Tab-separated table of C-alpha atoms in Angstrom:
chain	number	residue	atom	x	y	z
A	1	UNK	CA	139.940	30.527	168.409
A	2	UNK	CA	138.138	28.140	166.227
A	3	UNK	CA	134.625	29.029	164.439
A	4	UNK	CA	133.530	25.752	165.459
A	5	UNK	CA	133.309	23.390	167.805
A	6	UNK	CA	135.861	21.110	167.220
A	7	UNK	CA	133.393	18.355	168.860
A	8	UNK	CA	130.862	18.778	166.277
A	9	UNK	CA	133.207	19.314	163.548
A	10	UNK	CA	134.271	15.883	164.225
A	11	UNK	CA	131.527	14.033	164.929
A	12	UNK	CA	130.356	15.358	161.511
A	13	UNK	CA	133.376	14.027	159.761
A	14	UNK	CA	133.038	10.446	161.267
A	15	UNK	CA	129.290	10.236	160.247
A	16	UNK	CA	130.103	11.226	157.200
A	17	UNK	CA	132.642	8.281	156.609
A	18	UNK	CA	130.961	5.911	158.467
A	19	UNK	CA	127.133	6.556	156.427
A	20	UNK	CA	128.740	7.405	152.772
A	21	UNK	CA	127.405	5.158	149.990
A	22	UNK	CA	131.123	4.114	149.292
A	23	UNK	CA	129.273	2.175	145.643
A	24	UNK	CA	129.176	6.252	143.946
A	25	UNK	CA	132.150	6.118	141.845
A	26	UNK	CA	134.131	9.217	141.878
A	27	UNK	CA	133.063	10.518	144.940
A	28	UNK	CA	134.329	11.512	148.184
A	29	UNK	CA	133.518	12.654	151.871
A	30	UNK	CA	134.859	16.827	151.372
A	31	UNK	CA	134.305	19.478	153.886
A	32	UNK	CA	133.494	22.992	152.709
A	33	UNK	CA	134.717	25.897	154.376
A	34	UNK	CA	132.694	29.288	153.686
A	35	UNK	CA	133.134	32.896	155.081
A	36	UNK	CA	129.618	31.753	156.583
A	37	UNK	CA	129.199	28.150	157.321
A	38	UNK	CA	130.932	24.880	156.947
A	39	UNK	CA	129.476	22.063	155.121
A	40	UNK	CA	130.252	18.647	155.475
A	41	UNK	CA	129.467	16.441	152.246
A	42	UNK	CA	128.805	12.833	151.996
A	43	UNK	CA	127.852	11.120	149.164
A	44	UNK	CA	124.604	8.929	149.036
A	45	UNK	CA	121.132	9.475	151.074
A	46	UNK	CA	119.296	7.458	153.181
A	47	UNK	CA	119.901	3.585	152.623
A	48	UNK	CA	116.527	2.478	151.878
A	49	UNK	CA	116.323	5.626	149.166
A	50	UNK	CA	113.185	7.916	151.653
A	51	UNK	CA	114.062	11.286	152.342
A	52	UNK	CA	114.925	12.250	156.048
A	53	UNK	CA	111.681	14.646	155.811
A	54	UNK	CA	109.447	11.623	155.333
A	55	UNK	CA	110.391	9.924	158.354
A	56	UNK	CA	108.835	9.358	161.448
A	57	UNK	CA	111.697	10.116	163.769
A	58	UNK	CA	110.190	7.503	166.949
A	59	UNK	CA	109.368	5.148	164.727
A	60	UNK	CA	112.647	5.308	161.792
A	61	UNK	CA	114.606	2.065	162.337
A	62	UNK	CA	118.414	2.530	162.955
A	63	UNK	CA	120.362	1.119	160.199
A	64	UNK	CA	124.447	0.921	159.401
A	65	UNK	CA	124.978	1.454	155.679
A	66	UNK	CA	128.762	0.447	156.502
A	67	UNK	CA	128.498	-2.070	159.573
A	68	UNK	CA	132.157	-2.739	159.320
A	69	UNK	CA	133.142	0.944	159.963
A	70	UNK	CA	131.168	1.481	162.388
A	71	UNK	CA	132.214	-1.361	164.254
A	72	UNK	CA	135.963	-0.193	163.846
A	73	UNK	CA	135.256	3.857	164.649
A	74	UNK	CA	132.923	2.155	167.833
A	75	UNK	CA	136.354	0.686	169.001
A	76	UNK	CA	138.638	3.489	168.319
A	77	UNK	CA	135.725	5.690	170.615
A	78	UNK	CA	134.981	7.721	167.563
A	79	UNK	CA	131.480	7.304	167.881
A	80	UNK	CA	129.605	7.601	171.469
A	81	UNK	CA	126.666	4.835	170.678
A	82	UNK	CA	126.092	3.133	167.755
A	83	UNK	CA	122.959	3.098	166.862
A	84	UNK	CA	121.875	6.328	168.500
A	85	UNK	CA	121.056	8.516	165.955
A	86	UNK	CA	117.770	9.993	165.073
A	87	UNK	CA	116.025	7.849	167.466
A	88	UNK	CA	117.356	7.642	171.150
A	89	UNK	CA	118.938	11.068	171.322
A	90	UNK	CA	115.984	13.826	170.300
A	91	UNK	CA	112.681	13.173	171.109
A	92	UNK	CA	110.757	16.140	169.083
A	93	UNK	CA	107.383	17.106	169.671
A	94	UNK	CA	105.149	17.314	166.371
A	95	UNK	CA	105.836	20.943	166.618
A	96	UNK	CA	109.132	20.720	166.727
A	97	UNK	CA	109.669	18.728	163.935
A	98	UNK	CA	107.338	21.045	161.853
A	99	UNK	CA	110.020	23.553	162.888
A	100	UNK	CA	112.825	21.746	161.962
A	101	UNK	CA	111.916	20.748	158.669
A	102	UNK	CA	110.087	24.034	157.518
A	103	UNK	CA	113.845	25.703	158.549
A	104	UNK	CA	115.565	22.438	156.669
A	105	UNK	CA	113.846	23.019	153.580
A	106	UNK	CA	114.285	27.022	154.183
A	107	UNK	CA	117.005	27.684	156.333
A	108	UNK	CA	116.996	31.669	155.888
A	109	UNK	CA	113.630	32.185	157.570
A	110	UNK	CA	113.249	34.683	160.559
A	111	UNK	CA	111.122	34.111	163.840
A	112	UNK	CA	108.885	36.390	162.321
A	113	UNK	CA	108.474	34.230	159.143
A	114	UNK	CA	108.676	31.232	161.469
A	115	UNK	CA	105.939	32.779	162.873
A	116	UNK	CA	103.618	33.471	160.100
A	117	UNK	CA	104.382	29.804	158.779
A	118	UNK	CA	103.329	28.100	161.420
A	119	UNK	CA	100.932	29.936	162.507
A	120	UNK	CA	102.056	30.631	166.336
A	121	UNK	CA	102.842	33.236	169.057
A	122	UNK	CA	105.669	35.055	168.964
A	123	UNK	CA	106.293	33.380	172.694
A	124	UNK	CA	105.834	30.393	171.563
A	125	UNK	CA	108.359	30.213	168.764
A	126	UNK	CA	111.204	32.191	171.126
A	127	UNK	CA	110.551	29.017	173.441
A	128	UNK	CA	110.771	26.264	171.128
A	129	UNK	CA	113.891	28.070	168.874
A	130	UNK	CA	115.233	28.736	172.604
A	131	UNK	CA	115.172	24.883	173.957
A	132	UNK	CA	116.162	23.291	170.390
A	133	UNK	CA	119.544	25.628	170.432
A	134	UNK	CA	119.758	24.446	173.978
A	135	UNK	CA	119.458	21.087	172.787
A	136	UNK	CA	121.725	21.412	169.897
A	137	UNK	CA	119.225	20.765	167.450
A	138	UNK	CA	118.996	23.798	165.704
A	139	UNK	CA	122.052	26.357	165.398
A	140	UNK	CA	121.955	29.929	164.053
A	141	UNK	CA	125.190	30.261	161.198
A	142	UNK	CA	126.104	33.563	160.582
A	143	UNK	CA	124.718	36.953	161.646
A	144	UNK	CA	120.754	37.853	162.656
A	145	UNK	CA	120.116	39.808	159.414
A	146	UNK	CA	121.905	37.275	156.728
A	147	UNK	CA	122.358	34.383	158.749
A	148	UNK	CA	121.180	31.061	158.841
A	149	UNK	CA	119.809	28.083	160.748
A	150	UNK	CA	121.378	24.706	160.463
A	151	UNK	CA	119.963	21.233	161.742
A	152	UNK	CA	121.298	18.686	163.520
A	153	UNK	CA	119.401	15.844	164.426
């Protein structure tokens, strides 16, 4: 039985080829395997040189740092839409994306902590941890005491 989904696995691995900054020299797409987590690695970061955590998801424009790829992976039905990305698939409430980025830049945080943080109910941070697992967004690695949360926008 795999520890992953073999979906996700793989739709990590073509992002990662299709969005690298292929100019790094001596650098590669590599995939990390830990008793804990795996990591998928690709060099470069956004295209324009911003930090995902200062974008405005509905407003971010959707760019192809390797059109030609993407073109050929689009073809081969490697990737579902091109395009898609941060934009069309998640539509996060300001909340939400508080959430997601206070767990991105700490990723070891309980509800409890979550809680304190942010400042909310105890309710109110089971529901919106609840729907963004639901959704995929955000996925607990590991076990409740030394675990972590991953993102996946």
């Amino acid at each position: 039985m795999p520890d992953y989904c073999e979906r996700s696995v793989f739709k990590s691995i073509v992002n990662a080829l299709i969005h690298r900054d292929y100019l790094i020299n001596g650098s590669e797409v590599h995939i990390d395997i830990f008793d804990d987590r795996l990591v998928v690695y690709s060099p470069g970061g956004m295209p324009d040189g911003t930090k995902i955590q200062e974008r405005n998801i509905d407003t971010a424009p959707s760019t192809r740092r390797n059109p030609v790829l993407a073109d050929i992976f689009s073809r081969l039905g490697y990737m579902e839409r091109q395009g898609s990305g941060l934009n069309e698939n998640y539509r996060l409430t300001e909340l939400e994306e508080r959430l997601c980025n206070l767990l991105l830049e700490y990723p070891e945080l309980t509800q409890s902590e979550i809680r304190e943080r942010l400042d909310l109910s105890r309710s109110k941070v089971q529901r919106m941890m609840r729907k963004l697992t639901e959704d995929g967004i955000i996925i607990r690695e590991g076990s409740r005491r030394k675990g972590y949360w991953t993102i996946h926008f």
